Each structure stands twice: as structure tokens, then as C-alpha cells.
């Protein structure tokens, strides 16, 4: 029997009407002949309510108790969804994490999957319960305690079940109708993609296109789970949404698939750093120890004499998330005070944005970087930092030019054309 | 180590402030040197909210899914209570039914205990987790599915744990400060009892004094679990509340301990029933099959000729809960139409009330019935039906005289005096 995994997020099961709407989508796949594993989130707002209670009750809370409380939201949705499906004549039952069991590490609040044995659910499939409604976001530790996977964990649960059960596809129903070439709010020319490669989706997800959780895409890529992102609020069929798949499934891919952007980046420059072996390690090791996520890094070596320095000196520029600027500054100042690091000044620019063009076609195509820089130059947009990977070119620019840059790049690579 | 079971109902854990208040009571017992098992209900309103969702989702709902949804309320409270206790420095952890495990039958929605193995909780006690916060009202079936015990099941959970763990006492914290000689809203002379025997409490509970669930008192009586009912909203100490215990623990018991009453009774009379062997069985068998709970039964045999009947005839009077009158009427009419039963008329009187005097002292004391009837007669209250047990005398009277009857009996037996 072919098997499908269908995942519904919090807004897709926010109330009883939406649960019914989601159940209709499950019913349709069941009537097409699929065994279905449905992964559900908590009704939207419920998890936040419970997190609030936990945080008000205990500041430094025991993560095991946090998990025991917070996981209950998904249990409620799973039961209600099973009931709704039964009411429609669909043979469904609910599964809580410990009933499957979804075995995880005991890293409460951010647990990782160890195994998802198929036996229990397969036995119920064999008895005729063709639809298993599984509470997402949760599992059980070897100690028999409830664990959660962290926010967005239901996407990851869905992909893990698709991998464990060899699902034909994993459909992620959400409040958008697919993955776009860029954010439609920034460019009216944004176009929904029919297909996108895992690698591209990963770059888009981590660059701030918040459709799928990065970890779920990584897991899908590793196990080659075909993911489909589609809207739970529209009529959908086999061709709806965007398929996230192995690049081999994408016949003729464009050089660039999308333009991503992020406003949450800040640029920091250490001015006149003594240029000696190990200095980069000293800077970024210090930042890592302070829990700062450094993204782009650029080093400008200069042989000039600067102030009191006489040897080779350099400027070191890097970008960090805006909300980690204060922490990064403190880490650098502490390191300087402790004599671990010598620099003249630390300049922070929070008025920047990162814009990236992403596409697996770049690998075999030259000139993408040149075309990117030309498109920005034509709009008189100054590039502050450049970083590239195999399938991505990112630039840091003044934030006020962000929308202009996205539109210019979208036009330059003709992303509005199918 | 002596062990105490403490149970907090829905109003006692209705919000975070009340959970903190309850936690302080637990902390005090812990600091006195007790190991404590805390049984918690869902925050008041939460269970009703979830029951509403289930009923809106599915009319003839699958009780297994109902249980999976509804039991989640207690899990939330258990986690929050454990967190609050930890914050106070009390080594607590939460336990869900399946983690203990609380083994029950698979009669979903009204499951019964099979066993509560001590191993898991004892192991944690030994590790130093001296307070086990257990989600009440729930268990797990042999099939590994979540069960619930039905409304009020948390009281029963508390008593079952007290029995399983040999607790010194089972303290039921609720929104009243004990068991009274009668309802203080009906008689201002009502007095709180320091002690009451299990048998008396059972009669009072089943007669409508809704302090403790009948089933929990039955279980306490069977396992000789000392129950204490006390207020979660007042400062309490070792002497607070009412102790429900074996009668041997009550040194000098009064003849009558309390006056109970119920407005939810209706009187039904089958007029001119053919009096032959098996007729009572035909009537009450039919009612039982229809799910009607018959309480009091009186038969008046008469040798008169009535209408078309020529042999011995009788009037059969019985009382049923008001909300079962329609069902009882239909059952009687159907039986008559089917020729299973012959009677001339069925008279229903819903304008009645039941008043009962209860006391284990009655067993050894004559004249209680006479004193009861005299007290009512002195107020010109006509008695419609009388029923007695070893420790109880119940009368059915016009509802408008109910409060007067309660006050008269309370005075007659001097219940306001300690």
C-alpha cells in the first residue's frame, strides 16, 4: 500500500473548523488508496500559552517538566483530528510520542531522533486503521520521559516518519501555497516554484525564507524524502505547492532559483587587528564561546602602519544576527582587556541587510557573480561584504537598498519567467 | 519514611497563584519529613473546554480518543506543580498515568484500577525525588492507550495511591473546609464534623453531599485509607478539616451524624398493578434495562377490586432521579403496550425532596425512626415514602418543606452541639 505523510502546522489546526478542513484533505488521500500518517502541531496559541505558564512558574525551569507540559498541546490536536476523521468514516487513531514510540535523546527541549520503530503503527495499519494521527514535536527518552524537539519540530517529525515508513511523499500543509522565487511582499514579480532542490531550499531556509525549518530540510535531503509545501487554506491537488526534491528530479534547472534576504544581520569590523597566525582563530573562537553565530567573514590585509602598530595589520569584518551584537561586542572587549586580542576599534553597523541569489545551476555556469554585481551596480548599490558558496552569492548592503536590490536581482535573472 | 497522599482538585489549581498556594501546603508536609504523593486535577475549566471540543468534533465519539484528549489537562497541572515545587527547593517530579504505570481496565471514560505498581516511584523516592506529582483521573490500558476514570476520578486516584503506598493519610484539599452535619446554606446551625465514619460518609455522599466522590469513599473503606477533607484556601494544620475513617477510630459517636437532602428525586407510582409473583421483578428489571436508577421502593398491597381487575392488586411507588423521569415513563408504557406489565395509571410527582438522617450510632440505638417522624409531624410535614437502612432513615416529602425538615431534624438530634 503506498503511504503518504501529511503534516499540518498550528495555524492549519487552529480551531475545530480548521481541523475539519485538514481532515478533509486527509480523507481525500485515504480515498485515493493511501495509508496516511498525519503529523499535527498544537492548535496555534496553545503552545505559547503553556510556555508562558512554565516560565511564570519557574525561571530556571526543569526542561523535563517543560516538555511534559508543552507536549500536551499536540496530544489534544491528535485526538481531535482522529475523532473528526472517524466522523467522516475514515479509520483513524491518534498516537502520542511514547505510544509509537518515537525514541529520542534526552536533550529535553531540543531532543534528536534515535529511532522510530514501525511495528506498532504497522500492526494497526494491518488491522485496518489506515490513518495514524501522530502528535508532532515530541518523543520519549530512554528514561521514559516525554521530550520535545524544539520549535518547528513538527516539520522534522513529519520528515522522520516519511523516512522511517518509506513514504511516497511528505506533504507539509502550511499558511503559504509554496516556495517563491522571492518574498511576494518585496517583489510583485515573485513566482511560485514548482520544484526546488534540497540544497537550494536549505540555503533559502537558513537565509530567512521561513517556510520550512532548516533541520527538516536537512533530514529530508539525507533520506531523500520528497517534501511538498502547500496551502491548507486552498483547494489543492497533485500539482499544488512546491516540491522540494533531489536535484536529479529537476530536469532543466535555472541557474538561479531564488533571491533571499535578511534584515536581521549586523556588520561588525575590528579595525587594525594585528595580523599574525592564529588571530582569526582567537576572534572567532572567542565569539563561538560567547554563543555568537557568525555568518559572513571578510579579511582585508593591509601593510600600512596604523597608529601604534608597526607590523602587518588587517581589518576583520564579519556579520552576526542583530540580536547578538551586544554579546559580540562584550566578548571582543573582554578579550581585548584580557590581552588575548589587539585591535584599535570595533565598528558596528546595524543598518545593513543581506541579499543572496541561490541556485544549483551556478555550479556549472560561470558569470553569475559578475551578473549579480553588475545588477547592483546599475542601481548604484554599494556592496559592503561578499560571501559565496557553491550555490549561493550573498552580499551585505545598506538596508535602505534591500528591496531595490531584491527586485533588481529578480529581474536580472528573469525569475518571473517559468 | 512516612508517606502522605495530598490531592488538589480543579478549583485548588485553577491558576498559577493557586498552584503556588497548593505547592506551599506540599512543601510544609515535605519539610515535616514526609514523602509525598500529590494527585492533581486539571485547572478548572480546562477539562470542560476539551470535552466541549470532543463533543463538537464527533457526536458518537470514540471513547479512546476522548480519553487521549481529556487526560491532557491533568498532565499540564502535574508538570506545573512539579516546577513550582522545584522552584521552592522541593525535589519533585511529575508522573503521567502511563509512566507510573496506573494500570486500568480498558473501559474508556469509566476505567477501573487493576494495579498501581510501586517500583518506578519508589525508585525515584530512593534517588531523592521525595515528592511525586501524579496526574489524577487517568491511567493506561493493557493495550497501551490512555484511559480516564470518569468525572471526580482524581479523588479515587488519590485513595488508590494511598492504599498502594500504605500512606499514613490521604488529604483531599477542596473548596470546603470539611464535612458538615448538614449544608450550612440550609441550616445556619450546621457544624463541621471532626471525624466521620466511612459508612456515614458513603450515605452522605450518595445522598447529595457532594464533598467526596462515592467511589473514592468506597475504595477508602475497603482499604482502610484514612481520608481527610480540608480547605485549600485556608491555613490548615494537623487538626483541620474532617477525618473520614474507620468507625473504630471514632471514640464516642453520636447516634446521628448528619442530615442529608436531595432535590433531584421524583416520585413515581404505578396505580393498581396486578399483584402476582414476579411483578416487582418485571417492573424494576425493565427500569434497570432502561438505565434508570431506582432509589426508594414502597409497595402497598390492597385487596380491593379496582376497575377491571378482580384479583389482588397493589400500588407500587418508587423514586428516580428527576432527569430520568421521561426515560422511566417510556419504559413503563412500552412494557404495558408489550403486555409485559398491567397497571391502570402512572402518576409522577417531581415536586418532592428526599431528606435523610445518617449515623452509625443508629445500629445500637432504638427510637431514631420514631424521633425522626415526630420531628416532622411537629412541623406538619407529610411523609410520602419512607426507606431505611442500617445507618440511615430517608423520607420523601413535598419539596417546599425540605429546608424546614432539615432544620427540624438538625435541631431534634442536637447536631449543633459537639
Short mmCIF file of C-alpha atoms in Angstrom, two decimals, chain B:
data_model
loop_
_atom_site.label_atom_id
_atom_site.label_comp_id
_atom_site.label_asym_id
_atom_site.label_seq_id
_atom_site.Cartn_x
_atom_site.Cartn_y
_atom_site.Cartn_z
CA UNK B 1 9.81 7.22 55.73
CA UNK B 2 6.15 8.07 56.45
CA UNK B 3 4.18 8.87 53.34
CA UNK B 4 1.28 11.20 52.73
CA UNK B 5 -1.03 11.50 49.73
CA UNK B 6 -2.33 15.01 49.03
CA UNK B 7 -4.99 15.66 46.40
CA UNK B 8 -5.84 19.04 44.89
CA UNK B 9 -8.99 19.44 42.82
CA UNK B 10 -9.64 21.73 39.86
CA UNK B 11 -10.52 24.86 41.83
CA UNK B 12 -7.44 24.35 44.04
CA UNK B 13 -5.14 24.50 40.97
CA UNK B 14 -7.26 26.86 38.85
CA UNK B 15 -4.39 29.24 38.06
CA UNK B 16 -0.70 29.74 38.75
CA UNK B 17 -1.35 31.56 42.05
CA UNK B 18 -3.45 28.68 43.34
CA UNK B 19 -0.90 26.14 42.17
CA UNK B 20 1.67 28.06 44.22
CA UNK B 21 -0.66 28.05 47.21
CA UNK B 22 -1.13 24.29 46.89
CA UNK B 23 2.62 23.82 46.47
CA UNK B 24 3.19 25.60 49.78
CA UNK B 25 0.98 23.05 51.52
CA UNK B 26 3.00 20.26 49.94
CA UNK B 27 6.26 21.94 50.93
CA UNK B 28 5.15 22.08 54.56
CA UNK B 29 4.46 18.33 54.69
CA UNK B 30 7.74 17.60 52.91
CA UNK B 31 9.60 19.70 55.47
CA UNK B 32 7.89 17.77 58.24
CA UNK B 33 9.67 14.70 56.92
CA UNK B 34 7.03 13.09 54.75
CA UNK B 35 7.49 11.53 51.34
CA UNK B 36 4.55 12.96 49.45
CA UNK B 37 2.46 11.78 46.52
CA UNK B 38 0.50 14.72 45.14
CA UNK B 39 -2.52 13.99 42.95
CA UNK B 40 -3.70 16.88 40.79
CA UNK B 41 -6.77 17.59 38.70
CA UNK B 42 -6.85 19.75 35.58
CA UNK B 43 -7.01 23.52 36.07
CA UNK B 44 -10.73 24.17 36.50
CA UNK B 45 -12.47 24.80 33.19
CA UNK B 46 -9.81 23.01 31.12
CA UNK B 47 -11.50 19.61 31.17
CA UNK B 48 -14.84 21.15 30.22
CA UNK B 49 -13.19 23.03 27.37
CA UNK B 50 -11.72 19.82 25.98
CA UNK B 51 -14.92 17.83 26.49
CA UNK B 52 -16.67 20.57 24.50
CA UNK B 53 -14.18 20.23 21.66
CA UNK B 54 -14.60 16.48 21.57
CA UNK B 55 -18.39 16.67 21.56
CA UNK B 56 -18.38 19.31 18.82
CA UNK B 57 -16.00 17.22 16.74
CA UNK B 58 -17.85 13.93 16.97
CA UNK B 59 -21.28 13.13 18.32
CA UNK B 60 -20.76 9.42 18.91
CA UNK B 61 -17.13 9.84 19.80
CA UNK B 62 -14.55 7.09 20.15
CA UNK B 63 -14.03 6.95 23.93
CA UNK B 64 -10.34 6.10 23.43
CA UNK B 65 -9.75 9.39 21.63
CA UNK B 66 -11.90 11.24 24.17
CA UNK B 67 -9.62 9.93 26.91
CA UNK B 68 -6.44 10.79 24.99
CA UNK B 69 -7.63 14.39 24.62
CA UNK B 70 -9.21 14.98 28.03
CA UNK B 71 -6.41 13.44 30.12
CA UNK B 72 -4.01 16.10 28.91
CA UNK B 73 -5.38 18.67 31.36
CA UNK B 74 -4.01 16.80 34.36
CA UNK B 75 -0.62 16.39 32.67
CA UNK B 76 -0.28 20.15 32.39
CA UNK B 77 -1.08 20.71 36.07
CA UNK B 78 1.29 17.93 37.17
CA UNK B 79 4.18 19.49 35.27
CA UNK B 80 3.46 22.99 36.55
CA UNK B 81 3.11 21.77 40.13
CA UNK B 82 6.44 19.91 39.91
CA UNK B 83 8.11 23.03 38.54
CA UNK B 84 6.64 25.21 41.29
CA UNK B 85 7.84 22.77 43.95
CA UNK B 86 11.32 22.63 42.44
CA UNK B 87 11.40 26.42 42.49
CA UNK B 88 10.72 26.21 46.26
CA UNK B 89 13.59 23.78 46.69
CA UNK B 90 11.38 20.69 46.99
CA UNK B 91 12.71 17.71 44.98
CA UNK B 92 9.63 16.93 42.87
CA UNK B 93 8.89 15.33 39.53
CA UNK B 94 5.71 14.82 37.56
CA UNK B 95 4.22 11.44 36.63
CA UNK B 96 1.68 10.78 33.91
CA UNK B 97 -0.54 7.72 34.23
CA UNK B 98 1.44 5.59 31.75
CA UNK B 99 4.72 6.45 33.43
CA UNK B 100 3.78 5.05 36.84
CA UNK B 101 2.05 2.97 35.29
CA UNK B 102 -1.50 3.24 36.63
CA UNK B 103 -2.91 0.07 35.10
CA UNK B 104 -6.65 0.16 34.46
CA UNK B 105 -9.30 -1.71 32.58
CA UNK B 106 -9.93 -0.53 29.03
CA UNK B 107 -13.41 0.76 29.88
CA UNK B 108 -12.57 4.17 28.44
CA UNK B 109 -14.24 7.08 30.19
CA UNK B 110 -15.01 4.99 33.28
CA UNK B 111 -11.95 2.78 33.70
CA UNK B 112 -11.24 0.91 36.93
CA UNK B 113 -7.89 0.31 38.56
CA UNK B 114 -6.16 -3.01 38.04
CA UNK B 115 -2.86 -2.24 39.73
CA UNK B 116 -0.51 0.56 40.69
CA UNK B 117 2.98 -0.98 40.86
CA UNK B 118 5.19 0.94 43.28
CA UNK B 119 8.55 0.19 41.63
CA UNK B 120 9.05 3.27 39.48
CA UNK B 121 8.00 5.85 42.03
CA UNK B 122 9.79 4.03 44.85
CA UNK B 123 12.98 4.06 42.78
CA UNK B 124 12.70 7.83 42.41
CA UNK B 125 11.94 8.26 46.12
CA UNK B 126 15.15 6.32 46.77
CA UNK B 127 17.04 8.68 44.42
CA UNK B 128 15.81 11.60 46.48
CA UNK B 129 12.80 12.80 44.49
CA UNK B 130 10.69 12.89 47.62
CA UNK B 131 7.61 14.38 46.02
CA UNK B 132 5.83 12.56 43.18
CA UNK B 133 3.25 14.75 41.43
CA UNK B 134 0.82 12.40 39.70
CA UNK B 135 -1.76 13.36 37.09
CA UNK B 136 -5.12 12.29 38.52
CA UNK B 137 -8.16 10.89 36.74
CA UNK B 138 -6.14 8.84 34.24
CA UNK B 139 -4.44 5.53 33.65
CA UNK B 140 -3.26 3.25 30.87
CA UNK B 141 -4.91 0.12 29.48
CA UNK B 142 -3.23 -3.19 28.68
CA UNK B 143 -3.38 -2.06 25.03
CA UNK B 144 -1.19 0.93 25.95
CA UNK B 145 -3.90 3.51 25.45
CA UNK B 146 -4.74 6.35 27.83
CA UNK B 147 -7.84 5.78 29.94
CA UNK B 148 -9.81 8.07 32.24
CA UNK B 149 -11.78 7.16 35.34
CA UNK B 150 -14.73 9.46 34.76
CA UNK B 151 -15.56 12.72 36.49
CA UNK B 152 -14.29 13.04 40.03
CA UNK B 153 -11.77 10.32 39.29
CA UNK B 154 -8.93 12.27 40.88
CA UNK B 155 -10.34 11.56 44.36
CA UNK B 156 -10.32 7.88 43.50
CA UNK B 157 -6.76 8.13 42.17
CA UNK B 158 -5.68 9.66 45.47
CA UNK B 159 -7.25 6.89 47.54
CA UNK B 160 -5.83 4.19 45.27
CA UNK B 161 -2.31 5.63 45.67
CA UNK B 162 -2.78 5.90 49.44
CA UNK B 163 -3.74 2.21 49.51
CA UNK B 164 -0.94 1.11 47.15
CA UNK B 165 1.76 3.02 49.05
CA UNK B 166 0.45 2.45 52.56
CA UNK B 167 0.04 6.17 53.16
CA UNK B 168 -0.42 7.45 56.69
CA UNK B 169 -3.31 9.53 55.40
CA UNK B 170 -4.91 10.81 52.22
CA UNK B 171 -5.63 14.55 52.38
CA UNK B 172 -8.26 15.78 49.95
CA UNK B 173 -7.90 19.55 49.52
CA UNK B 174 -11.04 21.11 48.16
CA UNK B 175 -13.12 24.30 48.24
CA UNK B 176 -14.92 23.47 51.50
CA UNK B 177 -13.25 23.13 54.88
CA UNK B 178 -14.75 19.79 55.84
CA UNK B 179 -17.87 17.69 56.15
CA UNK B 180 -20.82 19.34 57.92
CA UNK B 181 -23.75 17.98 59.86
CA UNK B 182 -25.83 19.41 57.03
CA UNK B 183 -25.47 22.02 54.28
CA UNK B 184 -24.72 25.37 56.01
CA UNK B 185 -26.73 27.14 53.30
CA UNK B 186 -29.83 25.29 54.52
CA UNK B 187 -29.21 25.43 58.25
CA UNK B 188 -27.14 28.12 59.89
CA UNK B 189 -26.66 25.74 62.80
CA UNK B 190 -24.70 23.28 60.65
CA UNK B 191 -21.47 22.27 62.37
CA UNK B 192 -18.25 20.92 60.92
CA UNK B 193 -17.52 17.34 61.99
CA UNK B 194 -14.07 16.45 63.22
CA UNK B 195 -14.50 12.81 62.32
CA UNK B 196 -16.99 10.75 60.40
CA UNK B 197 -17.11 7.01 59.69
CA UNK B 198 -16.70 5.68 56.15
CA UNK B 199 -20.22 4.23 56.18
CA UNK B 200 -21.72 7.56 57.18
CA UNK B 201 -19.72 9.43 54.57
CA UNK B 202 -20.89 6.96 51.95
CA UNK B 203 -24.52 7.61 52.82
CA UNK B 204 -23.94 11.35 52.88
CA UNK B 205 -22.01 11.31 49.58
CA UNK B 206 -24.59 9.25 47.75
CA UNK B 207 -27.36 11.38 49.26
CA UNK B 208 -26.09 14.51 47.62
CA UNK B 209 -23.49 15.96 49.99
CA UNK B 210 -21.04 16.44 47.15
CA UNK B 211 -17.78 16.72 49.07
CA UNK B 212 -16.26 13.38 48.08
CA UNK B 213 -17.00 11.10 45.18
CA UNK B 214 -18.82 7.94 46.38
CA UNK B 215 -16.41 5.64 44.63
CA UNK B 216 -13.41 7.13 46.39
CA UNK B 217 -15.08 6.63 49.80
CA UNK B 218 -15.91 3.02 48.94
CA UNK B 219 -12.30 2.41 47.99
CA UNK B 220 -11.05 4.13 51.15
CA UNK B 221 -13.36 1.98 53.27
CA UNK B 222 -12.24 -1.23 51.61
CA UNK B 223 -8.53 -0.48 52.11
CA UNK B 224 -8.98 1.42 55.39
CA UNK B 225 -7.39 4.56 53.97
CA UNK B 226 -7.79 7.46 56.39
CA UNK B 227 -9.20 10.33 54.36
CA UNK B 228 -9.08 13.95 55.43
CA UNK B 229 -11.21 16.59 53.70
CA UNK B 230 -9.90 20.12 54.14
CA UNK B 231 -9.79 23.54 52.52
CA UNK B 232 -7.07 24.52 50.09
CA UNK B 233 -7.94 28.18 50.61
CA UNK B 234 -7.30 28.39 54.34
CA UNK B 235 -4.35 27.91 56.60
CA UNK B 236 -4.57 24.31 57.67
CA UNK B 237 -2.78 22.16 60.20
CA UNK B 238 -2.93 18.64 61.57
CA UNK B 239 -6.34 19.23 63.13
CA UNK B 240 -8.07 20.95 60.20
CA UNK B 241 -10.91 19.59 58.18
CA UNK B 242 -12.82 16.36 58.71
CA UNK B 243 -11.26 12.94 59.05
CA UNK B 244 -13.16 10.15 57.29
CA UNK B 245 -12.05 6.98 59.00
CA UNK B 246 -12.93 3.58 60.34
CA UNK B 247 -15.64 3.73 62.96
CA UNK B 248 -13.27 2.20 65.50
CA UNK B 249 -11.29 5.42 65.40
CA UNK B 250 -14.36 7.37 66.48
CA UNK B 251 -14.47 7.07 70.26
CA UNK B 252 -17.89 8.27 71.18
CA UNK B 253 -20.07 8.61 68.17
CA UNK B 254 -23.39 10.38 68.23
CA UNK B 255 -26.49 8.48 67.20
CA UNK B 256 -26.97 10.75 64.20
CA UNK B 257 -24.05 12.43 62.46
CA UNK B 258 -25.75 14.41 59.76
CA UNK B 259 -28.85 15.32 57.83
CA UNK B 260 -28.58 14.97 54.07
CA UNK B 261 -31.03 16.01 51.40
CA UNK B 262 -31.57 15.87 47.67
CA UNK B 263 -33.84 17.87 45.39
CA UNK B 264 -33.18 15.65 42.39
CA UNK B 265 -35.69 12.95 43.27
CA UNK B 266 -39.04 12.29 41.64
CA UNK B 267 -41.75 10.01 42.99
CA UNK B 268 -43.49 7.67 40.56
CA UNK B 269 -46.48 5.49 41.38
CA UNK B 270 -47.86 2.64 39.26
CA UNK B 271 -51.53 2.51 40.25
CA UNK B 272 -53.37 -0.81 40.51
CA UNK B 273 -50.69 -3.20 39.47
CA UNK B 274 -51.75 -6.82 39.28
CA UNK B 275 -50.22 -8.41 42.36
CA UNK B 276 -48.67 -11.65 41.28
CA UNK B 277 -45.26 -13.22 41.86
CA UNK B 278 -42.65 -11.67 39.63
CA UNK B 279 -44.38 -8.34 39.15
CA UNK B 280 -41.72 -6.40 41.08
CA UNK B 281 -39.05 -8.10 39.06
CA UNK B 282 -40.88 -7.19 35.84
CA UNK B 283 -41.12 -3.52 36.84
CA UNK B 284 -37.63 -2.99 38.19
CA UNK B 285 -35.96 -5.26 35.65
CA UNK B 286 -37.50 -3.15 32.91
CA UNK B 287 -36.34 0.06 34.57
CA UNK B 288 -32.81 -1.27 35.06
CA UNK B 289 -32.65 -2.29 31.40
CA UNK B 290 -33.63 1.26 30.51
CA UNK B 291 -30.75 2.58 32.66
CA UNK B 292 -32.98 4.11 35.33
CA UNK B 293 -31.50 4.31 38.83
CA UNK B 294 -34.33 3.47 41.21
CA UNK B 295 -33.71 4.57 44.77
CA UNK B 296 -36.60 4.06 47.23
CA UNK B 297 -39.31 1.43 46.67
CA UNK B 298 -42.62 1.04 48.54
CA UNK B 299 -45.38 -1.43 47.83
CA UNK B 300 -48.91 -1.05 49.22
CA UNK B 301 -50.82 -4.27 48.93
CA UNK B 302 -54.61 -3.89 48.75
CA UNK B 303 -57.30 -6.50 48.33
CA UNK B 304 -59.85 -4.15 46.79
CA UNK B 305 -61.43 -4.52 43.40
CA UNK B 306 -60.05 -1.83 41.14
CA UNK B 307 -61.54 -1.12 37.70
CA UNK B 308 -61.25 -4.17 35.51
CA UNK B 309 -59.01 -6.02 37.95
CA UNK B 310 -60.53 -8.65 40.14
CA UNK B 311 -57.59 -10.40 41.81
CA UNK B 312 -55.19 -8.93 44.36
CA UNK B 313 -53.84 -5.61 43.24
CA UNK B 314 -51.18 -3.26 44.55
CA UNK B 315 -49.79 0.26 44.14
CA UNK B 316 -46.07 0.36 43.53
CA UNK B 317 -44.23 3.59 44.41
CA UNK B 318 -40.60 4.30 43.73
CA UNK B 319 -38.24 7.28 43.39
CA UNK B 320 -35.90 8.04 40.50
CA UNK B 321 -33.56 10.95 39.69
CA UNK B 322 -35.56 13.82 38.18
CA UNK B 323 -33.68 13.72 34.90
CA UNK B 324 -34.60 10.04 34.39
CA UNK B 325 -38.36 10.51 34.73
CA UNK B 326 -39.04 10.64 30.99
CA UNK B 327 -36.98 7.53 30.40
CA UNK B 328 -38.77 5.69 33.22
CA UNK B 329 -42.19 6.68 31.89
CA UNK B 330 -41.36 5.45 28.41
CA UNK B 331 -40.01 2.17 29.75
CA UNK B 332 -43.23 1.56 31.74
CA UNK B 333 -45.51 2.49 28.85
CA UNK B 334 -43.58 0.29 26.43
CA UNK B 335 -43.78 -2.64 28.87
CA UNK B 336 -47.52 -2.11 29.22
CA UNK B 337 -48.01 -1.92 25.44
CA UNK B 338 -45.98 -5.11 25.02
CA UNK B 339 -48.18 -6.89 27.55
CA UNK B 340 -45.35 -7.45 30.00
CA UNK B 341 -46.98 -5.37 32.70
CA UNK B 342 -50.57 -4.40 33.65
CA UNK B 343 -51.38 -1.20 35.52
CA UNK B 344 -54.11 1.43 35.41
CA UNK B 345 -52.15 4.61 35.74
CA UNK B 346 -48.67 6.03 36.22
CA UNK B 347 -48.53 9.10 38.47
CA UNK B 348 -45.37 11.17 38.58
CA UNK B 349 -44.61 13.72 41.26
CA UNK B 350 -41.47 15.74 40.59
CA UNK B 351 -42.21 18.20 43.36
CA UNK B 352 -40.61 16.17 46.11
CA UNK B 353 -37.37 16.09 48.04
CA UNK B 354 -35.55 13.40 49.95
CA UNK B 355 -34.30 14.10 53.48
CA UNK B 356 -32.18 11.57 55.38
CA UNK B 357 -30.71 11.26 58.84
CA UNK B 358 -27.48 9.30 58.89
CA UNK B 359 -25.48 7.83 61.75
CA UNK B 360 -23.68 4.64 62.68
CA UNK B 361 -24.98 5.07 66.25
CA UNK B 362 -28.43 4.06 64.99
CA UNK B 363 -27.36 0.46 64.94
CA UNK B 364 -27.32 0.28 68.70
CA UNK B 365 -29.92 2.86 69.46
CA UNK B 366 -33.67 2.37 69.17
CA UNK B 367 -36.19 5.13 68.62
CA UNK B 368 -34.35 7.09 65.92
CA UNK B 369 -37.11 6.49 63.38
CA UNK B 370 -39.78 7.47 65.88
CA UNK B 371 -37.90 10.65 66.76
CA UNK B 372 -37.49 11.47 63.06
CA UNK B 373 -41.19 11.06 62.29
CA UNK B 374 -42.16 13.01 65.42
CA UNK B 375 -39.92 15.93 64.48
CA UNK B 376 -41.51 16.09 61.01
CA UNK B 377 -45.01 15.68 62.38
CA UNK B 378 -44.43 18.57 64.77
CA UNK B 379 -43.90 20.76 61.71
CA UNK B 380 -46.95 19.28 59.93
CA UNK B 381 -44.78 17.77 57.22
CA UNK B 382 -46.44 14.85 55.50
CA UNK B 383 -44.20 11.85 54.71
CA UNK B 384 -44.83 10.32 51.26
CA UNK B 385 -42.32 7.46 51.25
CA UNK B 386 -40.05 6.00 53.90
CA UNK B 387 -36.93 3.94 53.34
CA UNK B 388 -34.42 2.81 55.89
CA UNK B 389 -31.04 1.12 56.05
CA UNK B 390 -28.92 0.11 58.99
CA UNK B 391 -27.50 3.59 59.45
CA UNK B 392 -29.98 5.80 57.60
CA UNK B 393 -33.63 6.84 57.59
CA UNK B 394 -34.83 8.55 54.43
CA UNK B 395 -38.18 10.20 53.79
CA UNK B 396 -39.68 11.65 50.66
CA UNK B 397 -41.65 14.87 51.35
CA UNK B 398 -43.06 17.86 49.47
CA UNK B 399 -40.14 19.85 48.16
CA UNK B 400 -41.39 23.09 49.67
CA UNK B 401 -40.87 21.64 53.16
CA UNK B 402 -37.33 20.47 52.53
CA UNK B 403 -35.45 23.22 54.34
CA UNK B 404 -37.88 23.17 57.22
CA UNK B 405 -37.48 19.41 57.56
CA UNK B 406 -33.68 19.63 57.52
CA UNK B 407 -33.70 22.30 60.23
CA UNK B 408 -36.23 20.42 62.35
CA UNK B 409 -34.20 17.19 62.22
CA UNK B 410 -30.92 19.02 62.83
CA UNK B 411 -32.50 20.50 65.98
CA UNK B 412 -34.17 17.27 67.07
CA UNK B 413 -30.88 15.37 67.09
CA UNK B 414 -28.97 18.34 68.56
CA UNK B 415 -26.41 18.27 65.78
CA UNK B 416 -25.28 21.80 66.54
CA UNK B 417 -23.71 20.53 69.78
CA UNK B 418 -20.26 18.94 69.61
#
